[in-house]
Structure formats: C-alpha cells, structure tokens
PDB file of C-alpha atoms and ligand atoms in Angstrom:
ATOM      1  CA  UNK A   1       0.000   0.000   0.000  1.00 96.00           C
ATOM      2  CA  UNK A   2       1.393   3.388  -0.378  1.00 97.00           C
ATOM      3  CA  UNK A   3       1.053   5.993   2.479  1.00 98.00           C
ATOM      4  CA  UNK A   4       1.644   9.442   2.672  1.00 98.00           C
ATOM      5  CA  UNK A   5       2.645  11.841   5.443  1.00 98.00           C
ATOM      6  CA  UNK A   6       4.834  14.608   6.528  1.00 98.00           C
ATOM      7  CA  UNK A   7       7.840  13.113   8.613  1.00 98.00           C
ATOM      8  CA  UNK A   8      10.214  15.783  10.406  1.00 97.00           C
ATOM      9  CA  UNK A   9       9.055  19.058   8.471  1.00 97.00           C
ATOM     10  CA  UNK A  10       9.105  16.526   4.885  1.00 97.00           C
ATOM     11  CA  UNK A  11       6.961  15.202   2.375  1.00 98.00           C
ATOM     12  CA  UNK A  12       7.594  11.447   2.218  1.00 98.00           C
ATOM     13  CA  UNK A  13       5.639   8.323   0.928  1.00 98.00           C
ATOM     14  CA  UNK A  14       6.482   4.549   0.951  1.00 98.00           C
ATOM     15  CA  UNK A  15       5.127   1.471  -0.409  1.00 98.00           C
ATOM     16  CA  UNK A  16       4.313  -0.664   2.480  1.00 98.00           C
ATOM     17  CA  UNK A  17       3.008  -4.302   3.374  1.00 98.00           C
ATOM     18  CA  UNK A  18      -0.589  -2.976   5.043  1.00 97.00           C
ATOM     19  CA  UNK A  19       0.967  -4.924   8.135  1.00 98.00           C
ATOM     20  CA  UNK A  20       3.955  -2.859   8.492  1.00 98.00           C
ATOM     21  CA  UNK A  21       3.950  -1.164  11.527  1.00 98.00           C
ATOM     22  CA  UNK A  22       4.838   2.697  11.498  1.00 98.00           C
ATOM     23  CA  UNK A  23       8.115   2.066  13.182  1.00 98.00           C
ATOM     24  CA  UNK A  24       9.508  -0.253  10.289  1.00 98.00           C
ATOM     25  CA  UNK A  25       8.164   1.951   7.905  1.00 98.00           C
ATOM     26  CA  UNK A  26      10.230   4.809   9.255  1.00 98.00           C
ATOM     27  CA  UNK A  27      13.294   2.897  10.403  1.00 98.00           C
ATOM     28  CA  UNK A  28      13.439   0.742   7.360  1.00 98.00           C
ATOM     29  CA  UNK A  29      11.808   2.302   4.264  1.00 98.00           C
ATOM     30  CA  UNK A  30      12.617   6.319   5.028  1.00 98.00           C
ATOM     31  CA  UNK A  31      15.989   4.834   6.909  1.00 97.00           C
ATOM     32  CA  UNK A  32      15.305   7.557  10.003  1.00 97.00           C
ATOM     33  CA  UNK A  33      17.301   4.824  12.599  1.00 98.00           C
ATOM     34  CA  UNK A  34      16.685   7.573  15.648  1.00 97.00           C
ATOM     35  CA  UNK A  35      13.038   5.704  16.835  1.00 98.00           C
ATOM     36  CA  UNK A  36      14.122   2.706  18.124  1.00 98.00           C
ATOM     37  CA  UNK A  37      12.342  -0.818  18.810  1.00 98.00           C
ATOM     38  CA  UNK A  38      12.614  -2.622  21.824  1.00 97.00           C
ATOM     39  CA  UNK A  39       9.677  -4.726  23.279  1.00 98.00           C
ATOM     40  CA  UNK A  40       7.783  -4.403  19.496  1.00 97.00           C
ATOM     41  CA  UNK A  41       4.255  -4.626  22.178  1.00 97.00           C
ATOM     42  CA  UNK A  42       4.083  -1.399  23.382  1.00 97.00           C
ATOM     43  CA  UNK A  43       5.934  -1.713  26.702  1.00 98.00           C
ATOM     44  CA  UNK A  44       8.816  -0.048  26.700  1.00 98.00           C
ATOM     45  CA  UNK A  45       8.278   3.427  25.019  1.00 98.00           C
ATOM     46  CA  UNK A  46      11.414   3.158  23.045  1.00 98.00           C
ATOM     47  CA  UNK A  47       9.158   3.809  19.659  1.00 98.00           C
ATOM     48  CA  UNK A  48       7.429   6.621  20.567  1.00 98.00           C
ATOM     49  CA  UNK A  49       7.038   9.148  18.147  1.00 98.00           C
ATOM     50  CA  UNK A  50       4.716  12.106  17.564  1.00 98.00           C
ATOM     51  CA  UNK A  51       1.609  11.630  15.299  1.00 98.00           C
ATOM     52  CA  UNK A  52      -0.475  15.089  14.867  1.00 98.00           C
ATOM     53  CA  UNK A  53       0.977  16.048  18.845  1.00 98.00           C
ATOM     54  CA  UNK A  54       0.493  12.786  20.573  1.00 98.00           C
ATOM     55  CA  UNK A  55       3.080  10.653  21.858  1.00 98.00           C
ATOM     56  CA  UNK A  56       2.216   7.040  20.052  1.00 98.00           C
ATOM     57  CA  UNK A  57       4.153   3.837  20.367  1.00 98.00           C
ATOM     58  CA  UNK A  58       5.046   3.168  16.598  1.00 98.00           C
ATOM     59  CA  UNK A  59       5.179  -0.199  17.134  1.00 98.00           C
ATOM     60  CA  UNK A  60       1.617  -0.462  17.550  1.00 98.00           C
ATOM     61  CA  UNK A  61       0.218   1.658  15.050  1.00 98.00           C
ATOM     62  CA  UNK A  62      -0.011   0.424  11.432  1.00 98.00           C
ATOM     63  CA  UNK A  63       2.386   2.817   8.259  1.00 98.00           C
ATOM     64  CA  UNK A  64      -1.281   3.381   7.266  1.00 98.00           C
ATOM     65  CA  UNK A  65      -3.041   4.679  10.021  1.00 98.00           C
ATOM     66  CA  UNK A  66      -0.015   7.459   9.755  1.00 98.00           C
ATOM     67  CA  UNK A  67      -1.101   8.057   5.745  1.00 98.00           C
ATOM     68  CA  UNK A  68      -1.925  11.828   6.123  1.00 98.00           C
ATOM     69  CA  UNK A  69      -0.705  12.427   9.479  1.00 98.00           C
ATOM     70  CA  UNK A  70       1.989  15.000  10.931  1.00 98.00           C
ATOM     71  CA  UNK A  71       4.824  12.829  12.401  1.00 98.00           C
ATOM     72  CA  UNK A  72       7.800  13.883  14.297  1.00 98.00           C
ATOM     73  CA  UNK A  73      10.878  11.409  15.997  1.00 98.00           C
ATOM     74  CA  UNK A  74      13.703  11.776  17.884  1.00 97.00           C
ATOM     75  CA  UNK A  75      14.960  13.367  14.924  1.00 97.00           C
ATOM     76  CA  UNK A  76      12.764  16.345  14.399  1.00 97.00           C
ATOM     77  CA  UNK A  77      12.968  17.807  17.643  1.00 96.00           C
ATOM     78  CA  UNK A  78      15.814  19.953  16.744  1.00 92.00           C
ATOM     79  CA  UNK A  79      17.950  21.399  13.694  1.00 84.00           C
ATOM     80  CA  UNK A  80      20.837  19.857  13.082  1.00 80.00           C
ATOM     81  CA  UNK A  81      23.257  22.927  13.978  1.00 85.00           C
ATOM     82  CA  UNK A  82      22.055  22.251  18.022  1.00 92.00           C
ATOM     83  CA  UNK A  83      20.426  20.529  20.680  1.00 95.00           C
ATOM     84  CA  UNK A  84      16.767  21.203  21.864  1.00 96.00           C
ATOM     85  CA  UNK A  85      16.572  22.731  25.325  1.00 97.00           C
ATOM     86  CA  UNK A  86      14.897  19.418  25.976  1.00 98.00           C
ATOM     87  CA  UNK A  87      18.276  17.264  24.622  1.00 97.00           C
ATOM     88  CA  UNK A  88      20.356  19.784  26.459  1.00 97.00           C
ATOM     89  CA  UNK A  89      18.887  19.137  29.545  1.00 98.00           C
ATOM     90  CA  UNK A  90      19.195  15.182  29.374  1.00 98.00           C
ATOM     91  CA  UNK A  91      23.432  16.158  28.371  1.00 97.00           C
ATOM     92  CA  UNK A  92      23.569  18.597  31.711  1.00 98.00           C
ATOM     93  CA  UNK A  93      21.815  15.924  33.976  1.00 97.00           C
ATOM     94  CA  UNK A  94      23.805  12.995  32.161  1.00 97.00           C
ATOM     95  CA  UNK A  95      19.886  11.523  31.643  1.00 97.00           C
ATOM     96  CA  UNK A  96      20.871   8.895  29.984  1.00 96.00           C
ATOM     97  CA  UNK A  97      24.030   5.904  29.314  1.00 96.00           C
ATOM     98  CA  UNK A  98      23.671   3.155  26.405  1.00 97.00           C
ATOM     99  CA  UNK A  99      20.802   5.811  24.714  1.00 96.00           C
ATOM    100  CA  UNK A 100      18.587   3.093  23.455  1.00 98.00           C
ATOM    101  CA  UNK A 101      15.634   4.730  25.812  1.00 98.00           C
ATOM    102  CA  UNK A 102      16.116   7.856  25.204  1.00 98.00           C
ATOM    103  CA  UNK A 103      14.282   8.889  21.906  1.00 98.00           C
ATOM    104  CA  UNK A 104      11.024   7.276  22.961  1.00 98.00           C
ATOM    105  CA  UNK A 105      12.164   9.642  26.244  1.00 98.00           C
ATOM    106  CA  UNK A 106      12.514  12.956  24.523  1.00 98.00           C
ATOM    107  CA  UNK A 107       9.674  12.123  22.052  1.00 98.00           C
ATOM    108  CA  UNK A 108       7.069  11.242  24.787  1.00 98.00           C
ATOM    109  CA  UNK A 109       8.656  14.597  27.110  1.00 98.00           C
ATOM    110  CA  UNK A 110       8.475  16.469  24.078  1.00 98.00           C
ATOM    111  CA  UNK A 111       4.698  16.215  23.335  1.00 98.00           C
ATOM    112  CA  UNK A 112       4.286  16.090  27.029  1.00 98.00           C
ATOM    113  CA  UNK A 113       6.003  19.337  28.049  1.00 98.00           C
ATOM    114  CA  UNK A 114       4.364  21.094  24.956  1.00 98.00           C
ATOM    115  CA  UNK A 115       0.861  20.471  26.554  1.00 97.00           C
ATOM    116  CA  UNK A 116       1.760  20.742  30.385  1.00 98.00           C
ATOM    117  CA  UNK A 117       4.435  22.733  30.538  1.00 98.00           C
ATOM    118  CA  UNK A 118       4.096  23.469  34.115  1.00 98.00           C
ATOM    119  CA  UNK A 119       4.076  19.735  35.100  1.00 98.00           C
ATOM    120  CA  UNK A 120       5.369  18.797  38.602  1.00 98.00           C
ATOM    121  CA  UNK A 121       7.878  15.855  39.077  1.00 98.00           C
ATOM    122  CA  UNK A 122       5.362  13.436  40.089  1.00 98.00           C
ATOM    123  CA  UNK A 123       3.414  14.020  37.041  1.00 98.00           C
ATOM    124  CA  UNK A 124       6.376  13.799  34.744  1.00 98.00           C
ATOM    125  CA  UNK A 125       7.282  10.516  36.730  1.00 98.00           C
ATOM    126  CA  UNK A 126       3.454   9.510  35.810  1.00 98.00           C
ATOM    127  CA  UNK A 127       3.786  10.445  32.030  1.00 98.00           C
ATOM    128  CA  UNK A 128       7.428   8.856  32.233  1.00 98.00           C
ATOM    129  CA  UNK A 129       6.436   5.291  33.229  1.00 97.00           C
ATOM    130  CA  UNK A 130       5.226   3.980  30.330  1.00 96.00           C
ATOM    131  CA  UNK A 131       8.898   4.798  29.168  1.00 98.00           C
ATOM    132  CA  UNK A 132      11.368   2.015  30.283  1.00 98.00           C
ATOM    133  CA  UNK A 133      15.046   2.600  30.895  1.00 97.00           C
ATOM    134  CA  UNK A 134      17.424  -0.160  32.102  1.00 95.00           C
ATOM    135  CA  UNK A 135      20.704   1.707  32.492  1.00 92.00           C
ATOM    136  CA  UNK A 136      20.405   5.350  33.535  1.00 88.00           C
ATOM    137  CA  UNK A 137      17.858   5.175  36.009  1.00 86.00           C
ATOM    138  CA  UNK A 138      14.988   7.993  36.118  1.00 96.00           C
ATOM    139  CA  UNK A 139      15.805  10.359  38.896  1.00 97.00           C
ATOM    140  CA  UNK A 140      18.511  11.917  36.174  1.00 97.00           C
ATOM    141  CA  UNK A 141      15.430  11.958  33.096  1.00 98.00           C
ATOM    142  CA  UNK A 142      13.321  13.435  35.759  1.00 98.00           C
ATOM    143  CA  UNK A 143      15.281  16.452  36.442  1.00 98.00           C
ATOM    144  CA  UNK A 144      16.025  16.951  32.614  1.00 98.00           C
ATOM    145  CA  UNK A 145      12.359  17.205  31.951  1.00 98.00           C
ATOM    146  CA  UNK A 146      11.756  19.094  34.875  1.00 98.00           C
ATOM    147  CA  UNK A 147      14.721  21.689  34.065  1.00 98.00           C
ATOM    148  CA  UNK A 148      13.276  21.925  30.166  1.00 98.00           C
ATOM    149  CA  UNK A 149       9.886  22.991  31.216  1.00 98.00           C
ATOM    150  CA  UNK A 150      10.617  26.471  30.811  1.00 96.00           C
ATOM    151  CA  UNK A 151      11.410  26.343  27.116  1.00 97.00           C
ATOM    152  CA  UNK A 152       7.858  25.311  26.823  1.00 97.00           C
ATOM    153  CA  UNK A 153       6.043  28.099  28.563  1.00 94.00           C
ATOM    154  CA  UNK A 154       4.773  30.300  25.592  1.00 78.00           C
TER     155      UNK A 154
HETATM  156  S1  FES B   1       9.131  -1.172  20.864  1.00 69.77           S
HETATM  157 FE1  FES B   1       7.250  -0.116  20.924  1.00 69.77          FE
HETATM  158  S2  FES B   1       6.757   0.011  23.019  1.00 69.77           S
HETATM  159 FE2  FES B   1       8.561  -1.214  22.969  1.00 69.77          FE
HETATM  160  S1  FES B   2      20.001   4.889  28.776  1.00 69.77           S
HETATM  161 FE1  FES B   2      20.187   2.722  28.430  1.00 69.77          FE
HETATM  162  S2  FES B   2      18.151   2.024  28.469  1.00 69.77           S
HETATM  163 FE2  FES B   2      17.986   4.075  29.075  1.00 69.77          FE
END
C-alpha cells in the first residue's frame, strides 16, 4: 500500500506491506534509525514518536493509520546545527548511558512538556512510566524534563 505523510518538516511516501507497523516503515523504508524498537508490544516506550501532537508507540500503530498524518521522531525535535533545550537538559543531567531509551524519552517529554508545561515531578514521573530505561535510572530523566519545562512556557 502506499502511504503518505509529513515526517520531520518533509513530504515522504512509501510502499508498504498494510501490516507494516509505522516504526519499520520509518526505520526501514525512510531509513530515520533515531526511533528505536525494543519490546515491538508497546511496553517499553522506546518507539514513541509524535503523530499530529500525541506521543504514540510506533510499534503499535499500522504505516497506514499514519497516511496523512503530521509525524515527528527523535529526529525532528531539533535542527541539526544544536540541541533542543529538551536534549540539552538530558546532556547537563547525564539523563541517559547506552541511549537506546532515550528517543522514545525525549519524544514522549516532548509532546508532554508542549501540553503541560508546568508539570510537577510526580506528574512527569506519571507520564514517564510507560517509558522504560534499564541503564540510567529515572531520577537523572526526571530532572532533565523538569529543568526543560521552561522552554515550553509560551
Ligand atoms: S518497541 Fe514499541 S513500546 Fe517497545
Ligand atoms: S540509557 Fe540505556 S536504556 Fe535508558
């Protein structure tokens, strides 16, 4: 089948199995390597990407469902010349070790922050735990988060 969307600011299209998920399609067919796949059943966060301003486990969602949508990764969250306020944070609090968490963590704090910017720790722990890590810890992601909230107040 071939699907349509807007990935990172682009036009782009594939031609798809109508089983492939949305995180083969962008890993594999549009090569964008930066959403990772872990569990591949929606329990460890480290798809998440952004369809149309929700955090969504790409894993679970079908290339199809996407065919239309507006869909950021890890990748699109800053230009390439420097690091998102977000990203910066997570280097300043060392937030994370091996990195295979952390774009499903800066994806889901992204889209997160950008609706509750004024989020206390205990709800970013809440919005965090669908978000597995099994190196850094999350005291460290916490206190990223927490520290980039203020780039997100308008
Ligand atoms: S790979 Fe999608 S939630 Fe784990
Ligand atoms: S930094 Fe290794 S799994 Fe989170």
């Amino acid at each position: 089948m071939n699907v349509r969307f807007q990935l990172n600011g682009k036009a782009v299209q594939a031609e798809v199995p109508a089983r492939t998920t949305l995180a083969d399609c962008i890993r594999h067919e549009l090569r964008q390597t930066g959403t990772h796949v872990g569990c591949e059943h929606g329990v460890c966060g480290a798809c998440t990407v952004i369809v149309n301003g929700a955090a969504v486990r790409s894993c679970l969602m079908l290339a199809v469902q996407a065919d239309g949508a507006i869909v950021v990764t890890v990748e699109g969250l800053s230009d390439e010349s420097k690091l998102s306020p977000l990203q910066a944070a997570f280097r300043k609090h060392h937030a994370l070790q091996c990195g295979f968490c952390t774009p499903g963590m800066l994806t889901t704090a992204h889209a997160f922050l950008s609706e509750e910017p004024d989020a206390d720790k205990a709800r970013i722990r809440e919005v965090l735990s669908g978000n597995l890590c099994r190196c850094t810890g999350y005291i460290a992601i916490v206190e990223a988060v927490y520290e980039a909230r203020a780039a997100y107040r308008k």
